[in-house]
XYZ file of C-alpha atoms in Angstrom:
625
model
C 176.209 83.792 102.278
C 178.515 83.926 105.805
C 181.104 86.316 105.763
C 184.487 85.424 105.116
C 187.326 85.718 107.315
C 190.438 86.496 105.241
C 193.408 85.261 107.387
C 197.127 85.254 106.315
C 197.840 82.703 109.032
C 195.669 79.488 109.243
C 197.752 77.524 111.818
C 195.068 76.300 114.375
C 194.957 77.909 118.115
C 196.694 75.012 120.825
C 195.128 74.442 123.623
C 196.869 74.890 126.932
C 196.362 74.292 130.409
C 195.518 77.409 132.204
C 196.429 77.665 135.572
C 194.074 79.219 138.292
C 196.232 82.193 138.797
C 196.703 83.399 135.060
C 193.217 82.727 134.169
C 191.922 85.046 137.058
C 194.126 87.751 135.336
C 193.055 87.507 132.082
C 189.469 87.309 133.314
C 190.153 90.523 135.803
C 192.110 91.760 133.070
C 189.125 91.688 130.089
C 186.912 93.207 133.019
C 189.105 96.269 133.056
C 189.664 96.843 129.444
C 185.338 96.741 129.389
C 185.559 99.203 131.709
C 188.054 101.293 130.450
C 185.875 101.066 126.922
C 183.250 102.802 128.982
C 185.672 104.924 130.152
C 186.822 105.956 126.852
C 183.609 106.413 125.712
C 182.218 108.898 127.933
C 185.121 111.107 127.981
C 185.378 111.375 123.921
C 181.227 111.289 123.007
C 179.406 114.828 122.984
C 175.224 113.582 123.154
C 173.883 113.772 126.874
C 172.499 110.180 126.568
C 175.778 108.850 125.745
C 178.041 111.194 128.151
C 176.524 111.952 130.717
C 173.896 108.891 131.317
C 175.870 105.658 129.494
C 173.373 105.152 127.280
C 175.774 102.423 125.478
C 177.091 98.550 125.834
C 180.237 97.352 125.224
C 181.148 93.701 123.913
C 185.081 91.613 124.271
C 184.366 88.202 122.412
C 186.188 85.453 121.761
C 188.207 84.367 118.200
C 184.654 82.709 117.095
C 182.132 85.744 117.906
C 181.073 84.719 121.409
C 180.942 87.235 124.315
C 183.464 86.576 127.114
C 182.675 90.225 128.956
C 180.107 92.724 128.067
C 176.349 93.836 128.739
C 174.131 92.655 125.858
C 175.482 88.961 124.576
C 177.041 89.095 121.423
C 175.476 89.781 118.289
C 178.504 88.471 115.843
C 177.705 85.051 115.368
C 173.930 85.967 113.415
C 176.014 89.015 111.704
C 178.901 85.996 110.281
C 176.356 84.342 108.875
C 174.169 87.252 107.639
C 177.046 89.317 106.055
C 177.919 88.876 102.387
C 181.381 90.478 102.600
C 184.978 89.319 103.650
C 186.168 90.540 107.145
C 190.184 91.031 107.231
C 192.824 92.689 109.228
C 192.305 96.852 109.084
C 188.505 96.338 108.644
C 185.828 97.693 111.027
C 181.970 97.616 110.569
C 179.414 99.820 111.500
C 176.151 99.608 110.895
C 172.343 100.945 112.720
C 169.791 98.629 111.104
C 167.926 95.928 113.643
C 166.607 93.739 110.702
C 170.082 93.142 109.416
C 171.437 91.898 112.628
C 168.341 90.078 113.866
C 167.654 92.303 116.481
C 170.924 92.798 118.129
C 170.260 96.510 118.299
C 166.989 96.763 118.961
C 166.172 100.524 117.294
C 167.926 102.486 114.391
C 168.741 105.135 116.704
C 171.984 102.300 118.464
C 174.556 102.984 116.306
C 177.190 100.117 116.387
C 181.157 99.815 115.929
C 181.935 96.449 115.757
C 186.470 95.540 115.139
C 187.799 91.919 114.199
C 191.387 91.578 116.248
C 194.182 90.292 114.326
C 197.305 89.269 115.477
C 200.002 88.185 113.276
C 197.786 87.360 110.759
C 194.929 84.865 112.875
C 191.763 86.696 113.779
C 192.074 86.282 117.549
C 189.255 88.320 119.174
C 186.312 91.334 118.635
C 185.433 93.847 120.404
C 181.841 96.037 120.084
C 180.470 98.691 121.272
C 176.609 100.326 120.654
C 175.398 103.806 121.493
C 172.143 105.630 121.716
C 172.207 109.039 119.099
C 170.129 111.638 120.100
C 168.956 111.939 116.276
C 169.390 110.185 113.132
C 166.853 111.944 110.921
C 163.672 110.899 110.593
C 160.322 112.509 110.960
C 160.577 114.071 114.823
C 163.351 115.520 116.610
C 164.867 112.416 118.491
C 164.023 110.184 115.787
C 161.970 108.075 117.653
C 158.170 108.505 116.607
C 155.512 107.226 118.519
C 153.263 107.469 115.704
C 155.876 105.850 113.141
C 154.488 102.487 111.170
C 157.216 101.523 109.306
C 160.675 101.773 110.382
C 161.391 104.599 107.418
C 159.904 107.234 109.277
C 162.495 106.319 112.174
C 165.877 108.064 110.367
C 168.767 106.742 108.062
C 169.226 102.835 108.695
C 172.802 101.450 108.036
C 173.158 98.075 106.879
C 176.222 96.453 107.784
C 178.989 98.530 106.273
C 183.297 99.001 106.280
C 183.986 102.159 107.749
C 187.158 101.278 108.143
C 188.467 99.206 104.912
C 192.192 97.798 105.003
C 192.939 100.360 107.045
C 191.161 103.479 105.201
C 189.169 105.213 106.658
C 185.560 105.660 104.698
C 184.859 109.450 104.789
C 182.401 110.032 102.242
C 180.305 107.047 104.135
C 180.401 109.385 107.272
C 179.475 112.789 105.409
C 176.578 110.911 103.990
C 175.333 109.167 107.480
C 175.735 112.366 109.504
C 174.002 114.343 106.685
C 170.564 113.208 107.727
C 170.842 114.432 111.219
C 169.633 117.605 113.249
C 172.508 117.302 115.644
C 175.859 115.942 113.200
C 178.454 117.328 115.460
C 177.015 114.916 118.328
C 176.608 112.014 116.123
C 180.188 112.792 114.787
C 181.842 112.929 118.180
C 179.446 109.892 119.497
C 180.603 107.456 116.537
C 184.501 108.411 117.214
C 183.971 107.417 120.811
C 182.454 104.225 119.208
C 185.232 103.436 117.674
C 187.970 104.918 120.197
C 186.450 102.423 122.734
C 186.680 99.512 120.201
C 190.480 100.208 119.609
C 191.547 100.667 123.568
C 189.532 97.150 123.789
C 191.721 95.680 120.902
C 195.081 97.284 122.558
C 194.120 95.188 125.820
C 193.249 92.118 124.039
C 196.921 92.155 122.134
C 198.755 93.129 124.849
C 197.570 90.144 126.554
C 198.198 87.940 124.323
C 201.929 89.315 123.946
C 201.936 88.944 128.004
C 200.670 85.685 128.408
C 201.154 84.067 124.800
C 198.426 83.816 121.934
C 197.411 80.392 122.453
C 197.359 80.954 126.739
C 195.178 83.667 125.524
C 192.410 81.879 123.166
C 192.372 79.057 125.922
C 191.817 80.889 128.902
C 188.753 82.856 127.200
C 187.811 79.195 125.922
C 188.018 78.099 129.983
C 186.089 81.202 130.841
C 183.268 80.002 128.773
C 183.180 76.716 130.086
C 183.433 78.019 133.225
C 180.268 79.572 133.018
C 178.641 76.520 131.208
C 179.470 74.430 134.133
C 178.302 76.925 136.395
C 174.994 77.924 134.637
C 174.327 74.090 134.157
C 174.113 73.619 137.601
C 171.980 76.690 138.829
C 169.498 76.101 135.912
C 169.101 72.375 137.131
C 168.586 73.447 140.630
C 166.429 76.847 139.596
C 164.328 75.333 137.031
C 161.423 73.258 137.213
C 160.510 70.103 134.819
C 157.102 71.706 135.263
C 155.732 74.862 132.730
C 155.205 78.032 134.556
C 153.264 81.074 132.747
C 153.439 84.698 133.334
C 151.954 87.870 131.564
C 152.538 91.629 131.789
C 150.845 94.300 129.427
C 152.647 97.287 127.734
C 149.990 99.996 128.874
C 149.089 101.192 125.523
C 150.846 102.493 121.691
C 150.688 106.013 122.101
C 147.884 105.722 119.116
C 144.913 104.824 121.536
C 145.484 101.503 121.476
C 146.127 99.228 124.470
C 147.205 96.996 126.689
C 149.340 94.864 124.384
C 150.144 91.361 126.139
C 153.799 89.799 126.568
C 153.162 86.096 127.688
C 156.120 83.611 128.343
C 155.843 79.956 129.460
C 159.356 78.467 130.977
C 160.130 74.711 131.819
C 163.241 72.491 131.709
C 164.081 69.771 129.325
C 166.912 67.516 130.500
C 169.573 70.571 130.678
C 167.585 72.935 128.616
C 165.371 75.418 129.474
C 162.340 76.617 127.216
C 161.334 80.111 126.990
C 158.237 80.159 124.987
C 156.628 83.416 123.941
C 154.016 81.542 122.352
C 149.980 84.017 123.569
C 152.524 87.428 123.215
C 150.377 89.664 121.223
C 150.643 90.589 117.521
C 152.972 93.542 116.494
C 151.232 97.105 116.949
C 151.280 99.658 113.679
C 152.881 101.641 116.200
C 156.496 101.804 117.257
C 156.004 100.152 120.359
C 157.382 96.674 118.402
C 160.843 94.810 120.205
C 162.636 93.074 117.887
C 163.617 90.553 120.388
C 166.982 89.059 119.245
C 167.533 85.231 120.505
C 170.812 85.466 122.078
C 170.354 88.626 123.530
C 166.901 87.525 125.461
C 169.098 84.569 126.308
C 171.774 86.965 128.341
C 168.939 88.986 130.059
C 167.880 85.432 131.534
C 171.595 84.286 132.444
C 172.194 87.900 133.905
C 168.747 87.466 136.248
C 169.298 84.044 137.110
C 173.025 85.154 138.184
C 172.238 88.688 140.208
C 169.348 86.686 141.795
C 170.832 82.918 142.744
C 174.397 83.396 142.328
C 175.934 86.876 141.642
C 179.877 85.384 141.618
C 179.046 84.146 138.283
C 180.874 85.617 135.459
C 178.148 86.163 132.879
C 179.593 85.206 128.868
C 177.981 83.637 126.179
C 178.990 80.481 127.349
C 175.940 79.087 128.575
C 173.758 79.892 125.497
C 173.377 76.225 124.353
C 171.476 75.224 127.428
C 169.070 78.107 126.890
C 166.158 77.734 123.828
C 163.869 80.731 123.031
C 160.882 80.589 121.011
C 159.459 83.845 119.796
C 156.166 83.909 117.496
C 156.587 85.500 113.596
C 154.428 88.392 113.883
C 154.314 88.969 117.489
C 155.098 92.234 119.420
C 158.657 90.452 120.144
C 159.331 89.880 116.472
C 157.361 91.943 114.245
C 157.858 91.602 110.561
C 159.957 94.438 108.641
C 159.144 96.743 108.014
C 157.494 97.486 111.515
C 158.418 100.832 113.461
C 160.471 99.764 116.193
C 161.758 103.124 117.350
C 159.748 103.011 120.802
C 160.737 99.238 121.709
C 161.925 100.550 125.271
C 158.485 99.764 127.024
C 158.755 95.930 125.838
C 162.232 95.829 126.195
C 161.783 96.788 130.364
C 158.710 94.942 130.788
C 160.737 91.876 129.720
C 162.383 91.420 133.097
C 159.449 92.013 134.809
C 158.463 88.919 133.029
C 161.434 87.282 134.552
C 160.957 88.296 137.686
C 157.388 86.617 137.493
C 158.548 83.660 135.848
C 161.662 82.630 138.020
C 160.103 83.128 141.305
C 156.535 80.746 141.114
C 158.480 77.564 142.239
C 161.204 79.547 144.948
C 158.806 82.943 146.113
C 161.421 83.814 148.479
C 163.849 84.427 145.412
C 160.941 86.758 143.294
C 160.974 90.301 142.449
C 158.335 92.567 142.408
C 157.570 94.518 138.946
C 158.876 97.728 138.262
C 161.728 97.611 135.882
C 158.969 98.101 133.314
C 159.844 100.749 131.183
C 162.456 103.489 130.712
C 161.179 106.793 130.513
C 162.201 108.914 127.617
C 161.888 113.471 127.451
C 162.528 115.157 124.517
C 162.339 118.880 123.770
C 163.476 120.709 120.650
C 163.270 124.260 119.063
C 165.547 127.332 118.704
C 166.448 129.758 120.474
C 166.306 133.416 120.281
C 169.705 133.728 119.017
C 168.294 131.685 116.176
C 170.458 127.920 117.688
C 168.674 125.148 117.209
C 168.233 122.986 120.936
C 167.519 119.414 121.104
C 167.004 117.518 124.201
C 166.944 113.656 124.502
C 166.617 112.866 128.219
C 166.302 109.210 130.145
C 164.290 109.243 133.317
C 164.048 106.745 136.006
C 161.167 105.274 138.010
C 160.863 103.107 140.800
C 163.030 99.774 140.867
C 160.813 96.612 142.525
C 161.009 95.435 145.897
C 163.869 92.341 146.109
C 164.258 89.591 148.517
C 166.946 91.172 149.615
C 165.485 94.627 150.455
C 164.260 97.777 149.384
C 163.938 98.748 145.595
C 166.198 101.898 145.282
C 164.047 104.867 144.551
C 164.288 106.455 141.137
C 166.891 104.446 139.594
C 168.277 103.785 136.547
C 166.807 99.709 134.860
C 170.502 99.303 133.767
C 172.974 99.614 136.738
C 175.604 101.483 134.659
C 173.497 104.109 134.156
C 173.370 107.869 135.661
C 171.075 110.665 135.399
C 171.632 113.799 133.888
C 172.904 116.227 136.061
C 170.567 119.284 136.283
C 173.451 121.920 135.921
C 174.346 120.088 132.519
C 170.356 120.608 131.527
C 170.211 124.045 132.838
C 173.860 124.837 131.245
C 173.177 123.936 128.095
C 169.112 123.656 127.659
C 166.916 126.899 127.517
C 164.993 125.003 130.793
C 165.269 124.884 134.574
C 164.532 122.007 136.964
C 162.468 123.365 139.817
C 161.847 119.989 141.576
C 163.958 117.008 141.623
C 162.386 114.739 143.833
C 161.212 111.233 144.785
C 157.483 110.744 145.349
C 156.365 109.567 148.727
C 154.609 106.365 149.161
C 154.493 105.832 145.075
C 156.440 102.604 145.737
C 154.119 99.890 146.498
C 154.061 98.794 150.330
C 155.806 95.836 152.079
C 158.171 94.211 154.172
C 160.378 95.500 151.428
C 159.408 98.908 150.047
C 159.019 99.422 146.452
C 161.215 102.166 145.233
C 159.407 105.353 145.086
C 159.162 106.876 141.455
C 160.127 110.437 141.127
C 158.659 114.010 140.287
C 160.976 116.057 137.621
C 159.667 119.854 137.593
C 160.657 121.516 134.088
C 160.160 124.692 132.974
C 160.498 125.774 129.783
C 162.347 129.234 128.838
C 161.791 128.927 124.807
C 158.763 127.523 123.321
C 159.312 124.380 121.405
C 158.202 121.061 120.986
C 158.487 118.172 123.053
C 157.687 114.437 123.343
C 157.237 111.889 126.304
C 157.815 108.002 126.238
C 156.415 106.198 129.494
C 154.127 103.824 130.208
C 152.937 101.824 133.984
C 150.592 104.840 133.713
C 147.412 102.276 133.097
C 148.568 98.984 134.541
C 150.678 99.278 137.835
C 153.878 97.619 138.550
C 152.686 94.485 140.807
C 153.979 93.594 144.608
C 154.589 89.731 145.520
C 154.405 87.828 148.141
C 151.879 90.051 149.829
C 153.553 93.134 148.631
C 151.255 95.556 147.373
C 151.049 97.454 143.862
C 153.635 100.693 143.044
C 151.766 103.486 142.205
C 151.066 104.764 137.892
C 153.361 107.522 136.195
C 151.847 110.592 135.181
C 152.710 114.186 133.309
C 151.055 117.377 133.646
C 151.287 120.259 131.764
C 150.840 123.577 133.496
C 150.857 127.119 131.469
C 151.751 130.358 133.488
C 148.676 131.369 133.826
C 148.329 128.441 136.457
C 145.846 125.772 134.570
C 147.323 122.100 134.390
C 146.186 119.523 132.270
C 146.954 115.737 132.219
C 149.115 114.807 129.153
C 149.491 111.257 128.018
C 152.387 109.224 128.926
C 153.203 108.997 125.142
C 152.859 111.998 123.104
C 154.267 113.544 120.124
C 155.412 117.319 118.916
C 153.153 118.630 121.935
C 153.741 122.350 121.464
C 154.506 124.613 124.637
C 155.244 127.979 125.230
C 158.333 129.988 127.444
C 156.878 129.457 131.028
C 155.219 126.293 130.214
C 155.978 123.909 133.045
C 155.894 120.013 133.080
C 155.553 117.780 135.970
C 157.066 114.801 135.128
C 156.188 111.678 137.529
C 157.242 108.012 136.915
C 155.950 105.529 138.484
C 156.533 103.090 141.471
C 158.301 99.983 142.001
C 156.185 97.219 143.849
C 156.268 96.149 147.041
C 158.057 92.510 148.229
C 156.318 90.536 151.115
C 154.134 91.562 153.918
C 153.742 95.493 154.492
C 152.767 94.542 158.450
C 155.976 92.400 158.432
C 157.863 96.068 158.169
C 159.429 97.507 161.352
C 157.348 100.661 162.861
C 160.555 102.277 163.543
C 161.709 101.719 159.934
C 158.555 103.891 158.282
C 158.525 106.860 160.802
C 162.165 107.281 159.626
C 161.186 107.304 156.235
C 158.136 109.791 156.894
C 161.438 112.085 158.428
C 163.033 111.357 155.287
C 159.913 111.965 152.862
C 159.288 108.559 151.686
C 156.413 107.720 153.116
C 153.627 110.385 154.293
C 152.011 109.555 157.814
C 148.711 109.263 155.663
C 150.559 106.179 153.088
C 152.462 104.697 156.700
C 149.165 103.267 157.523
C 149.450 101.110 154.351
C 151.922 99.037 156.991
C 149.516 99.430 159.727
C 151.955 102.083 161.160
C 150.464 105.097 163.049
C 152.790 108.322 163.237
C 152.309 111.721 162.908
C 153.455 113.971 160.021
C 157.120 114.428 161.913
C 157.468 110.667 162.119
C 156.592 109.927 165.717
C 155.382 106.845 166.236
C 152.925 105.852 168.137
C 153.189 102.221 169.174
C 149.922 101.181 171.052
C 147.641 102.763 168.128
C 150.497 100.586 165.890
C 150.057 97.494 167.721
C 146.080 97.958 167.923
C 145.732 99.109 164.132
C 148.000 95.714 162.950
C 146.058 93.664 164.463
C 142.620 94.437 163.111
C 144.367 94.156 159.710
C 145.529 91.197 160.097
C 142.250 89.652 160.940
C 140.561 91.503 158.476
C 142.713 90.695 155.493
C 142.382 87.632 153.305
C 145.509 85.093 152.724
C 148.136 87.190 151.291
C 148.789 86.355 146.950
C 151.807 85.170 145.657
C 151.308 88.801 143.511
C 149.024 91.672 143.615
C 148.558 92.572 140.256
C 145.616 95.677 141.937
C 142.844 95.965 139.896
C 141.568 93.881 136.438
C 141.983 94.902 133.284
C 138.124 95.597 132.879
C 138.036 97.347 136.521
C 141.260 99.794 134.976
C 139.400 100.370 131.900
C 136.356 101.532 133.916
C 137.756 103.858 135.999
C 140.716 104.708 134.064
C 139.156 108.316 133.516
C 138.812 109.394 137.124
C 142.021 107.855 138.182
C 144.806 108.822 135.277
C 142.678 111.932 133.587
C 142.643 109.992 130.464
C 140.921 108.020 128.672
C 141.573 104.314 128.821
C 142.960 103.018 125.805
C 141.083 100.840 122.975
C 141.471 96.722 122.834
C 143.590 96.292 120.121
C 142.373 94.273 116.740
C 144.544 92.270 114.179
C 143.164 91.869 111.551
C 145.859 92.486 109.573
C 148.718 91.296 111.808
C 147.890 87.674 112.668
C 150.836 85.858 113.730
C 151.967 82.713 111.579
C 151.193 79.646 112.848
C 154.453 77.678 113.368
């Protein structure tokens, strides 16, 4: 049954004529309460991810459920109709589960706030907000098992639930939650910064409404929407071809042995719609490497591309949403069946705009990205110390981010914009470890007119022995270049004891014991490069060889010669760009480097490791529709 909305005032919002001046401050004014929900957050939550890296996504929508400022689209039109309960003023929900919200949050470890808005008596607007805990139980410290294969070996799961109830607050519901966790004070001081952000939101929202009038209110969100409609309908008929266009991208393996796994999506236009087909995406893994990829919220990472690529003065709502369609197989890595692990859905999840970058450029090159986005890599280490404390570390890395059409990829950056590293003082304060090398890695970011973003090296060294886990992946299949850009190069992680000997440690691994003075080098990988490498000005590369970027071996890669201290040499640059040029064959559309079967075969030599296993599904076929 849908939820129902208990209201003590059923008079019907009026619609009103917004002029342009009021509905640019109520549009600059919901921007600034999002931010200042962000704001809130980070200054009240305790967990690293949350604090000091925004590991969270905040949501304004409208009176009906529908985003008007936020990250993620909004989740609360599938919850309405999913949630057997009543919804009234002094109510607030909170729940963890992905399979009771369809995928909104996409692992059990996104704990979500979400507050209806009542004023005098009409539900007017709600505002959300999700954040990553650094443990919710489970079987591994982190809570996010590589090796899980159901999603009850991934911590407590909370269905949709009032922790707030009239106005009373639901204690014992919060004892019981924060009782299955290794780090409750966190999680404790995370979900109050949930819900601190939710109610500064809600402040905002009635204030405005007081300011400008209720009804001035609902119809300038209403005019925001349509705004974007309008907008969207136009860029998709101008970005969007009548004609099917296919791309693919593999998840490098399941952290079980088992890999690539293929994500496959097919786009056209119908009329005003677009299709997004997912139809040739492999079955779900019995691993953890599942994305339970909800509708909507595939639907906003397309409007967000299509906006930051074609037309970034686009405000980006929910508004659009019915000229969008998505089709995603039952059974299929994007929408496994429950109870499939899903703790470890970040690989899928970042390869996904890869995807778009592949699809959206075919028809416009000049407007295509190169891959890189592709994952988002994860470090945890746990133990206690020797006064007896128990540590636990839950760290996000970055990698390379792709070569654009409008330059260089940044180098070790975050795949959401809002987010921040660690600083290594906080790890070092607070973490029995110190960072000896915080670095980007020359020429890991593939080659071209615009340069890849290079991935980066992060030196630990551990000063109590422990356990610790890694979640990466482009360490088999490399992020590709376009339009005669050339592959970034893989991620990789060694392990190296005191006594000196290193060892190659997969890019997904599990409760890997180490030792005080065990050191790990941890390297991500490299964005790929965008358009012709001999395209690049000389002068350009020996400044980055000053700067590190590039070595004077990898400048040649652009047909640049200059020594190790960046001096160029100009006639040997000339002469060398030359012969490439008639030497080389017509440049792709993308450079994908070497096959599948030509990775497999020399995946030993390359990566250290052993290439992973073709998957089989025997069990997991995926229903026919």
């Amino acid at each position: 049954m849908p939820a129902t909305i208990i209201q003590t005032n059923d008079t019907p919002f009026e619609t009103k004529t917004i002029d342009p001046v009021s509905l640019d401050i109520i549009e600059n004014a919901l921007r600034n309460a999002r931010i200042e929900m962000d704001a809130t957050l980070v200054r009240t939550a305790m967990s690293p991810g949350i604090r000091e890296q925004g590991d969270a996504f905040p949501l304004i929508a409208d009176h009906l459920g529908r985003m008007i400022v936020g990250q993620f689209g909004s989740f609360i039109g599938g919850f309405l109709e999913g949630f057997d309960g009543t919804l009234e003023d002094g109510d607030m929900i909170f729940l963890s589960d992905p399979y009771s919200v369809g995928g909104a949050i996409s692992h059990c470890n996104d704990w979500l706030v979400l507050l209806p808005v009542f004023k005098d008596g009409r539900l007017l607007a709600y505002t959300a907000m999700f954040g990553h805990q650094s443990d919710i139980g489970g079987k591994v410290p982190g809570s996010m098992p590589i090796d899980a294969t159901n999603i009850f070996q991934e911590g407590v799961r909370i269905p949709p639930v009032k922790i707030w109830k009239k106005g009373v607050y639901n204690e014992d519901l919060v004892k019981l939650v924060l009782h299955q966790s290794r780090t409750p004070a966190w999680c404790a001081a995370d979900l109050n910064a949930l819900i601190a952000s939710c109610r500064v939101a809600a402040r905002r929202v009635i204030e405005m409404s007081e300011r400008f009038g209720v009804d001035t209110y609902v119809s300038a969100t209403q005019e925001l929407l349509a705004r974007n409609h309008r907008a969207m309908k136009v860029l998709l008929s101008q970005a969007i071809s009548e004609e099917p266009v296919s791309f693919e991208d593999y998840i490098c393996d399941d952290g079980m042995g088992y890999g690539p796994y293929k994500l496959k999506c097919t786009m056209w236009r119908d009329g005003d719609k677009v299709i997004l087909d997912f139809d040739g995406t492999d079955p779900q893994s019995q691993a953890s490497i599942n994305f339970l990829l909800n509708e909507n919220m595939f639907k906003m990472f397309f409007g967000i591309y299509m906006i930051m690529v074609f037309d970034p003065q686009i405000l980006f709502n929910d508004g659009f949403y019915d000229l969008i369609e998505v089709r995603i197989p039952e059974g299929s890595l994007l929408k496994p069946r429950y109870p499939a692990a899903l703790s470890g859905r970040t690989h899928a999840l970042g390869r996904i705009f890869d995807i778009l970058g592949g699809l959206l450029g075919q028809k416009t090159p000049e407007f295509l990205n190169a891959a890189g986005f592709s994952s988002s890599p994860h470090l945890f280490y746990a133990g206690t110390d020797r006064q007896g404390e128990w540590f636990q570390l839950f760290q996000i890395g970055f990698g390379g981010i792709p070569g654009r059409p409008m330059g260089d990829g940044p180098d070790g950056h975050s795949l959401w914009p809002g987010f921040t590293n660690v600083p290594n003082e906080f790890l070092e304060r607070y973490f029995p470890l110190v960072i000896e090398r915080y670095e980007t890695v020359p020429d890991s970011g593939g080659a071209g007119l615009h340069r890849g973003g290079n991935g980066i090296i992060m030196t630990y060294r551990f000063l109590e022995p422990g356990v610790i886990a890694i979640h990466d992946d482009r360490w088999f299949v490399p992020p590709w270049g376009v339009n005669g850009g050339k592959p970034g190069a893989r991620a990789r992680k060694i392990l190296e004891k005191p006594d000196g000997t290193q060892s190659i440690v997969g890019n997904k691994v599990e409760d890997l014991a180490i030792e005080a003075g065990d050191v790990l080098h941890f390297i991500t990988w490299g964005g790929g490069g965008w358009g012709d490498p001999l395209e690049r000005a000389p002068e350009l590369v020996a400044k980055e060889i000053r700067q590190g970027l590039v070595t004077s071996e990898g400048a040649k890669a652009y047909g640049v010669i200059a020594d190790a201290d960046g001096v160029l040499d100009a006639a040997a640059t000339e002469a060398l760009r030359t012969q490439m040029r008639s030497e080389r064959p017509d440049l792709p559309l993308f450079d994908y480097g070497p096959s599948i079967e030509q990775l497999r075969a020399n995946c030993l030599a390359e990566t250290g490791l052993p290439a992973p296993i073709q998957p089989r599904w025997a069990h997991h076929a995926i229903a026919a529709e």
